[in-house]
Coordinates of C-alpha atoms and ligand atoms in Angstrom, one line a residue:
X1 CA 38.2 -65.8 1.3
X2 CA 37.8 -68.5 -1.0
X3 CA 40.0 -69.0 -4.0
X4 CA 38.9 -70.6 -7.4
X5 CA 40.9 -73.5 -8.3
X6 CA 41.4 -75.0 -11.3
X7 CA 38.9 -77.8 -10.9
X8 CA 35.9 -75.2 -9.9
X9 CA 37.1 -73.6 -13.5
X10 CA 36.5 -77.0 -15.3
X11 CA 33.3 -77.4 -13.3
X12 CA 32.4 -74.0 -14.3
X13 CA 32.8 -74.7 -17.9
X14 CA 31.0 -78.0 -18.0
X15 CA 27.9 -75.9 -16.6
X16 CA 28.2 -72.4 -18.6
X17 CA 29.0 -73.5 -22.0
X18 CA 27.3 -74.6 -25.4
X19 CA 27.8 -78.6 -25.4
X20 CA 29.8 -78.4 -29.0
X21 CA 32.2 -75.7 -26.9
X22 CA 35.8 -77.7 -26.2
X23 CA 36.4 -78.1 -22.2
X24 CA 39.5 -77.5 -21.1
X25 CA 39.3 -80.7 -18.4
X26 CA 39.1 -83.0 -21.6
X27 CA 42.5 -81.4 -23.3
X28 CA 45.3 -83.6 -24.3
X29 CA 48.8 -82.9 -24.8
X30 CA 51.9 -84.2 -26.9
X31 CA 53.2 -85.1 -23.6
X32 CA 51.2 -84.9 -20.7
X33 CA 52.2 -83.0 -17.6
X34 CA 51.0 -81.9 -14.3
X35 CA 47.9 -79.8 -13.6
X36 CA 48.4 -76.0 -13.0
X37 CA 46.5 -75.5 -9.1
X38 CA 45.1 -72.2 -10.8
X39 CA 44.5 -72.1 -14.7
X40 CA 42.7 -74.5 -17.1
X41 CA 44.7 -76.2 -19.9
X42 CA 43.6 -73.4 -22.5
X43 CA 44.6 -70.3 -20.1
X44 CA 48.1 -72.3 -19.6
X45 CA 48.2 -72.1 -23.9
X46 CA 47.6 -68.6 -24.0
X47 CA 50.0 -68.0 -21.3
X48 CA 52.8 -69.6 -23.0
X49 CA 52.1 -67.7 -26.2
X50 CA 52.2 -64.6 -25.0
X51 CA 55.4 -65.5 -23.4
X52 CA 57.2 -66.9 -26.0
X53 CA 59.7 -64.5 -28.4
X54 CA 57.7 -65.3 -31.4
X55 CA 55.3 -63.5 -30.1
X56 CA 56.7 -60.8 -29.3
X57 CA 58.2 -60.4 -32.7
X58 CA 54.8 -59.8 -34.2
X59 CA 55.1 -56.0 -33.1
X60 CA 57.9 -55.8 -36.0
X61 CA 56.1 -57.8 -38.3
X62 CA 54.3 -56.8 -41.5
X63 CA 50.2 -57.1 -41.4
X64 CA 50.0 -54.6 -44.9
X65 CA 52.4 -51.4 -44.6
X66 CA 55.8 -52.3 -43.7
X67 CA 56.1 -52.6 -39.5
X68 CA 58.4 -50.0 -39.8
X69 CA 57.0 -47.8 -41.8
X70 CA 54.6 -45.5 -39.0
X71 CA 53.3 -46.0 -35.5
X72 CA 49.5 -46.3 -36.1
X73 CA 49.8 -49.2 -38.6
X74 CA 48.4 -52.8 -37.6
X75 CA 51.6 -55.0 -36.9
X76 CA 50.7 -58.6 -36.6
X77 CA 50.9 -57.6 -32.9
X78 CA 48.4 -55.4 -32.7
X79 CA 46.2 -57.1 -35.5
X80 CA 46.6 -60.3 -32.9
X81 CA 45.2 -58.5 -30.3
X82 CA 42.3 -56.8 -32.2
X83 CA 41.0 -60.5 -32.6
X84 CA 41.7 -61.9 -29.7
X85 CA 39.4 -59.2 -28.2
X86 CA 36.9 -59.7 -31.0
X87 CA 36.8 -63.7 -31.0
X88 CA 36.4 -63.4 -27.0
X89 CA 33.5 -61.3 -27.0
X90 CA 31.6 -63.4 -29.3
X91 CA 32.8 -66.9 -27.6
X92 CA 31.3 -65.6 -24.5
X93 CA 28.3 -64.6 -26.0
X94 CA 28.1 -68.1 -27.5
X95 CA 29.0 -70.1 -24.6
X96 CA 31.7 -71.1 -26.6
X97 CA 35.3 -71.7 -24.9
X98 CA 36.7 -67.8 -24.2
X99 CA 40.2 -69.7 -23.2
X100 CA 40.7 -71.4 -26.2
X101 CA 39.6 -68.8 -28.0
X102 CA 41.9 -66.6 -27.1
X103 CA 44.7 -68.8 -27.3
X104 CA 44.0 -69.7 -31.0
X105 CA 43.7 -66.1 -31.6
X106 CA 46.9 -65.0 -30.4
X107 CA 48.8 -68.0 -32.0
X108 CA 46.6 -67.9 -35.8
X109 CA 49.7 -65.4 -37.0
X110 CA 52.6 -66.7 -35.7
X111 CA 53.8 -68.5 -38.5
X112 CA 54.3 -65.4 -40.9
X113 CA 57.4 -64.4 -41.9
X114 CA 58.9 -61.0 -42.7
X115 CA 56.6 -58.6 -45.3
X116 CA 53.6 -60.4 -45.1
X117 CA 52.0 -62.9 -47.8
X118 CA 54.8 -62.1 -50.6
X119 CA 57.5 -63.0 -48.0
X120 CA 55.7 -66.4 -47.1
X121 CA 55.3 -66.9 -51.5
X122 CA 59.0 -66.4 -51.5
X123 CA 60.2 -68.9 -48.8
X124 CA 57.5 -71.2 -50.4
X125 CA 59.0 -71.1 -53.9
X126 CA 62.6 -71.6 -52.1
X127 CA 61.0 -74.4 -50.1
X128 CA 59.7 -76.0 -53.3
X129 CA 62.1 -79.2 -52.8
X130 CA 62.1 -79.5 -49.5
X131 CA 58.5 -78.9 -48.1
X132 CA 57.5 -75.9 -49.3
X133 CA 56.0 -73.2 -46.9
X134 CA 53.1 -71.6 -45.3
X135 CA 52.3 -69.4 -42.6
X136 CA 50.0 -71.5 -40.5
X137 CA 52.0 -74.6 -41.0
X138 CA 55.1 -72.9 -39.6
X139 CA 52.9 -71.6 -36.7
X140 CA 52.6 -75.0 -35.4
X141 CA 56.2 -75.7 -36.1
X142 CA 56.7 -72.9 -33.8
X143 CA 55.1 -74.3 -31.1
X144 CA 55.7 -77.7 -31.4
X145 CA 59.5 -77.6 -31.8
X146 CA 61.1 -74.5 -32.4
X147 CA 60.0 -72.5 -29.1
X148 CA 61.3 -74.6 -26.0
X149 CA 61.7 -73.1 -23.6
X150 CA 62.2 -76.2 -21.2
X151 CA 64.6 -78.2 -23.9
X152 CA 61.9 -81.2 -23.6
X153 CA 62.1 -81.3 -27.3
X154 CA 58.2 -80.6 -27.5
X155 CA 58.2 -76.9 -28.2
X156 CA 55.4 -75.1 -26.1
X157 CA 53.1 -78.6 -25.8
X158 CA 50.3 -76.9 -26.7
X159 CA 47.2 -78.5 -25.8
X160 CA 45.6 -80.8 -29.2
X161 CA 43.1 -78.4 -29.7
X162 CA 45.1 -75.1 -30.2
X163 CA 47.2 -77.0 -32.1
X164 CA 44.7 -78.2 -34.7
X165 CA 42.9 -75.1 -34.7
X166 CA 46.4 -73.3 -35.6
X167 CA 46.4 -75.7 -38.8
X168 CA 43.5 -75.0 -40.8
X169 CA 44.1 -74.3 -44.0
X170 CA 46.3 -76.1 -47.0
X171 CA 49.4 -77.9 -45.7
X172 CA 52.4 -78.2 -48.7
X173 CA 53.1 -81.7 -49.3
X174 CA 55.8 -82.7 -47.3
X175 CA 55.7 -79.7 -45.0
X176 CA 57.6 -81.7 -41.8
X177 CA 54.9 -81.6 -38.8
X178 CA 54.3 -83.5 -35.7
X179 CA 52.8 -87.4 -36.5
X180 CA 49.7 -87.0 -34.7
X181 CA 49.2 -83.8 -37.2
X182 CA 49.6 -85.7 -40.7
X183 CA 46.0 -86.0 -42.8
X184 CA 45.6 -89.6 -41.8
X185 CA 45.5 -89.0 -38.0
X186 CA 44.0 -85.4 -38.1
X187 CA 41.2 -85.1 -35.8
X188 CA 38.6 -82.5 -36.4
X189 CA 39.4 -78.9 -35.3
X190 CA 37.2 -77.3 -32.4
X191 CA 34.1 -74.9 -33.6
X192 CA 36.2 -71.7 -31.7
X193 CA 38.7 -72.3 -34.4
X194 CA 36.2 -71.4 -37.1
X195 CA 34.8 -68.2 -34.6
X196 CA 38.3 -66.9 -34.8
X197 CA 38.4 -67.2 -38.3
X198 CA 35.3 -65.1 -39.4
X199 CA 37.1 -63.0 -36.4
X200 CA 40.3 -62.8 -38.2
X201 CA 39.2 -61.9 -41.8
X202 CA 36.3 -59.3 -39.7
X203 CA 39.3 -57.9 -38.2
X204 CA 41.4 -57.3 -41.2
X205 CA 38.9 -55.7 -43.2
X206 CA 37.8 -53.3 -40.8
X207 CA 41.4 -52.0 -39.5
X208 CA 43.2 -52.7 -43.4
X209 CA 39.9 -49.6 -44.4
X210 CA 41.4 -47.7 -41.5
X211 CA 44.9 -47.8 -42.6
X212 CA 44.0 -48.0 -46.2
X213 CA 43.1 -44.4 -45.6
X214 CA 45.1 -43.3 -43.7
X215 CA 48.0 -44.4 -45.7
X216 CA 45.9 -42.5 -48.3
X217 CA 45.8 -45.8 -50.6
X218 CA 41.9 -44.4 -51.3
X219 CA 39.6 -41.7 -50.0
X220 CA 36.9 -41.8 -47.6
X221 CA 34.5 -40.6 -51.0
X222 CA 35.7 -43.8 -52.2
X223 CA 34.8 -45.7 -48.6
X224 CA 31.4 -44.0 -48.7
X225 CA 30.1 -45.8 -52.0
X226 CA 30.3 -49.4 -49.8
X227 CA 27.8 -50.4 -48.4
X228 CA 29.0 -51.4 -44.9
X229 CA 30.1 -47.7 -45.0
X230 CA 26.3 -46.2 -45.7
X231 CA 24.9 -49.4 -43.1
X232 CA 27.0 -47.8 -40.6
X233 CA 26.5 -43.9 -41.9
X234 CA 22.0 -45.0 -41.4
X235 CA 22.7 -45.8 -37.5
X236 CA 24.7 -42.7 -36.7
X237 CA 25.0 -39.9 -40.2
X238 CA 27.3 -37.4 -38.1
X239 CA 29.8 -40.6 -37.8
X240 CA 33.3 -39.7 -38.4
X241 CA 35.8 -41.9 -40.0
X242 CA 36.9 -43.8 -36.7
X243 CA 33.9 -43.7 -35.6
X244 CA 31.9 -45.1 -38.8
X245 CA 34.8 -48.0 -39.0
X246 CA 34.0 -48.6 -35.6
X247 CA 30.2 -49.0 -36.4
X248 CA 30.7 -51.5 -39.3
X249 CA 32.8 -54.1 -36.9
X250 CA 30.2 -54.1 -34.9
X251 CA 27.7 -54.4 -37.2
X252 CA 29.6 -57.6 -38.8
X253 CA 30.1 -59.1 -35.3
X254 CA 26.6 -58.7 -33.9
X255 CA 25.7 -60.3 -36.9
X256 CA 28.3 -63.1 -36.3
X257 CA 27.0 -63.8 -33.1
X258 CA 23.0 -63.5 -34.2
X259 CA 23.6 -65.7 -37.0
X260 CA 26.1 -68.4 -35.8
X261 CA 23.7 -68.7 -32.5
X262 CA 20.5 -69.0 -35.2
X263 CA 22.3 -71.4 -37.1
X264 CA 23.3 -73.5 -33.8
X265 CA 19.7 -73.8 -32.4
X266 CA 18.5 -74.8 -35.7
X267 CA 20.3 -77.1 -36.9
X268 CA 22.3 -78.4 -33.1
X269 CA 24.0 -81.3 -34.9
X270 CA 26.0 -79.8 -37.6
X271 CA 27.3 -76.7 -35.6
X272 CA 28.8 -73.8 -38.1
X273 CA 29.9 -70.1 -37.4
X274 CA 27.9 -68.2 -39.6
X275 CA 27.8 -64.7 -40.6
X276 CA 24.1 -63.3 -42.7
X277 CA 24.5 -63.4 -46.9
X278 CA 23.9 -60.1 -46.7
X279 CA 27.0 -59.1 -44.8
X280 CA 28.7 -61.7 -46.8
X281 CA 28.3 -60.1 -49.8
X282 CA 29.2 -56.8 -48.5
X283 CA 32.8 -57.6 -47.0
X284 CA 33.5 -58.9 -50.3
X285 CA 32.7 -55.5 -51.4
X286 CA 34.8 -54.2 -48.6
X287 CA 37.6 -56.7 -49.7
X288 CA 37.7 -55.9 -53.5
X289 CA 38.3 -52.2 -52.8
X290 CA 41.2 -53.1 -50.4
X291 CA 42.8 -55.8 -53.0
X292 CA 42.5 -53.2 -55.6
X293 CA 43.6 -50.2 -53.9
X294 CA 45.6 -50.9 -51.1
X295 CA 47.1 -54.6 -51.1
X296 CA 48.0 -53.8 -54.6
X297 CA 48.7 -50.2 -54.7
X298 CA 52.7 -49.6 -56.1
X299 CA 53.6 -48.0 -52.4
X300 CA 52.9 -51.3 -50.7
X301 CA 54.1 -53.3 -53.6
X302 CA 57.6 -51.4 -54.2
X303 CA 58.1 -52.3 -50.1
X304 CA 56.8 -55.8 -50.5
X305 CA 58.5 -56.4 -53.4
X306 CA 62.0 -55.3 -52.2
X307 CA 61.7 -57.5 -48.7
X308 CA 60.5 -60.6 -51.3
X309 CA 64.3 -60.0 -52.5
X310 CA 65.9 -59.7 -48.7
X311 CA 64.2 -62.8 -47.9
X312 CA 65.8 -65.1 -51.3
X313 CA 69.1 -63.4 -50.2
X314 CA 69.1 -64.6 -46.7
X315 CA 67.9 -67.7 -47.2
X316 CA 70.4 -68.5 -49.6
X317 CA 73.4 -66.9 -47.5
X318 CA 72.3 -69.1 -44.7
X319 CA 72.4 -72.6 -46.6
X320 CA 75.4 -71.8 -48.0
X321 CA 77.1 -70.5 -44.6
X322 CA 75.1 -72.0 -41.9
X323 CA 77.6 -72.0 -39.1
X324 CA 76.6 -68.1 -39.2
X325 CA 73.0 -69.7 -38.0
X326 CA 72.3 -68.6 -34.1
X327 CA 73.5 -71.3 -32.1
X328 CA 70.1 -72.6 -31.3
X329 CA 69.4 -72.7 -35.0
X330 CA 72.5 -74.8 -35.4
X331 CA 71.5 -77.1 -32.7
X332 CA 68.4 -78.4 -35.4
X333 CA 70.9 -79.0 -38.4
X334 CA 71.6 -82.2 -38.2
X335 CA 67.9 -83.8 -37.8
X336 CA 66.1 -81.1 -40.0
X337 CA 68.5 -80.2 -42.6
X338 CA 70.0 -76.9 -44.0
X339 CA 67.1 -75.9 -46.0
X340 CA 64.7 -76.3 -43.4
X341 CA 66.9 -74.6 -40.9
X342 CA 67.7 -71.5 -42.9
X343 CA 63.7 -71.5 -43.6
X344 CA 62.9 -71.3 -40.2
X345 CA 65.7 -68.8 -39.4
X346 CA 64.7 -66.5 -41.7
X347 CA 60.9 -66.6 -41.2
X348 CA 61.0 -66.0 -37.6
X349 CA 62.9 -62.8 -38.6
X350 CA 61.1 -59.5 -37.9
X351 CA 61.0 -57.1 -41.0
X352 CA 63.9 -54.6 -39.7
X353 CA 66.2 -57.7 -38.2
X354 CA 65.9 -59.2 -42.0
X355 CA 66.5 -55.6 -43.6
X356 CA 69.8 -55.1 -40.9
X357 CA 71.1 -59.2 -41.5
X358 CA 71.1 -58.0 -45.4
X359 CA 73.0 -54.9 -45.1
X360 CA 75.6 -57.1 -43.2
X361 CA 75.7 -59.5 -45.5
X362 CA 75.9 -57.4 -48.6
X363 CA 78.5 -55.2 -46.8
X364 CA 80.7 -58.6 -45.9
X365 CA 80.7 -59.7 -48.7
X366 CA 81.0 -56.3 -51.1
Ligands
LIG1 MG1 45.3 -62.8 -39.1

């Protein structure tokens, strides 16, 4: 039997997909190396992802109740994989790149640090001198330098294109990244960047109204007033919760894909991902409720607040005793000083590590 080698792959691409979808044969690297026999460039990304510990560290890491805190919640794991599974099924539908897609999608989150958004305000505000902070930033810090695996001194060597897609977004001034990522050489990102975007924030406010409820931060009464919620209820009225949440993602990503392909066949030479105004409008409605009631609420904030505190404390035991760094940590001192190390230390920190290295410190030094 015949096997598919990587080069029938490419050629498979350059057939199948959209022409503004990225092909893996034209992917650059930092630092180039051999072809794989069997995978593209992109699957060779993903691959590396998923085998790197930062990945695996999402499972104990905050999406909005603490990682710790009961088994059904979304970790940044599990909220990973919800998109990558998402943004996949709508790059195939788009002839858009499914490989890169689902690369970018398991790397967009693997800059955050401990307890979510208030523990990446809390190394920002520490950062303030020295680079500041932010989540996707640090995610291609990740893989450019601090995951190596090989000791090449180019991290994962991501492909370009995963690479630019993982920094969208505001960059602090000063934030230390890799030449060829600095505004004046940045290159535009690929259009499955954008798809897992709309795929990321569709994925949050679908699973954050699961766990909203069931972390009883609001009522399903107070679900039923949205309008996704009665959408959803019109198709199918004897919908239970699970089920009804389950309608409205699809709702939003069939009309992600109808719109975004509308949008490319009219206008072919400014290519967008696109979701209806309609269905804009009403994730904003989704949104509000969860910002008010559950991102918010005092049982999340009391949580939140108390790992903003763990993080200031082991950031500032670290700078001031950084031979207690790991040894790898230790190993970056010299060319990226003891602010930056400590920063990275502590945000590649899963909630429950941070929470154990501050009891140890508090009881050392008690
Ligand atoms: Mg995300």
């Amino acid at each position: 039997m015949n096997w598919l080698r990587r080069e029938d792959l490419e050629d498979q691409e350059l057939r199948t997909l959209h022409r503004h979808a990225a092909q893996s044969r034209s992917a650059t690297r930092r630092r180039e190396e051999p072809h794989d026999p069997l995978r593209t460039a992109f699957q060779r990304d993903r691959d590396r992802i998923i085998h790197s510990p930062a990945f695996r560290r999402l499972q104990h890491k905050t999406q909005v109740v603490a990682a710790y805190e009961g088994d059904h919640y979304r970790s940044r794991m599990t909220h990973s994989l919800e998109v990558s599974q998402m943004a996949r099924a709508a790059a195939q539908a788009l002839g858009l790149n499914m490989d890169l897609t689902e690369a970018i999608a398991l790397a967009h989150d693997l800059g955050h640090p401990p307890f979510g958004h208030v523990g990446e305000e809390a190394l920002h505000e520490l950062m303030q001198e020295h680079g500041g902070f932010r989540h996707n930033a640090q995610g291609v810090r990740i893989v450019d330098r601090i995951e190596d695996p090989y000791e090449t001194g180019f991290g994962l060597n991501l492909t370009d294109a995963t690479r630019r897609a993982m920094l969208k977004g505001r960059i602090p001034d000063g934030f230390p990244l890799a030449d060829d990522l600095s505004p004046e050489n940045r290159r535009p990102t690929p259009l499955e960047a954008a798809l897992v975007d709309r795929c990321d924030k569709i994925a949050y406010i679908c699973h954050d109204l699961d766990d909203g409820i069931r972390a009883g931060a609001f009522g399903e009464p107070d679900a039923a007033r949205l309008a996704l919620w009665q959408r959803a209820r019109e198709q199918r009225p004897d919908a239970g919760r699970r089920a009804t949440i389950s309608l409205i993602t699809s709702l939003l990503m069939k009309d992600l894909v109808a719109t975004t392909a509308k949008a490319l066949a009219e206008h072919p030479d400014a290519p967008r991902i696109r979701q209806s105004d309609a269905l804009v409008v009403e994730s904003e409605e989704l949104f509000a409720l969860l910002r008010e009631r559950f991102y918010r609420s005092r049982r999340v904030l009391v949580v939140m607040e108390r790992g903003q505190e763990r993080i200031r404390r082991a950031y500032e035991h670290f700078v001031s005793y950084p031979e207690e760094l790991s040894d790898r940590a230790r190993r970056r001192l010299d060319a990226d000083g003891v602010e930056r190390t400590a920063c990275d230390h502590v945000a590649g920190m899963t909630d429950r590590y941070l929470l154990r290295v501050v009891e140890g410190i508090d009881a050392g030094t008690a």
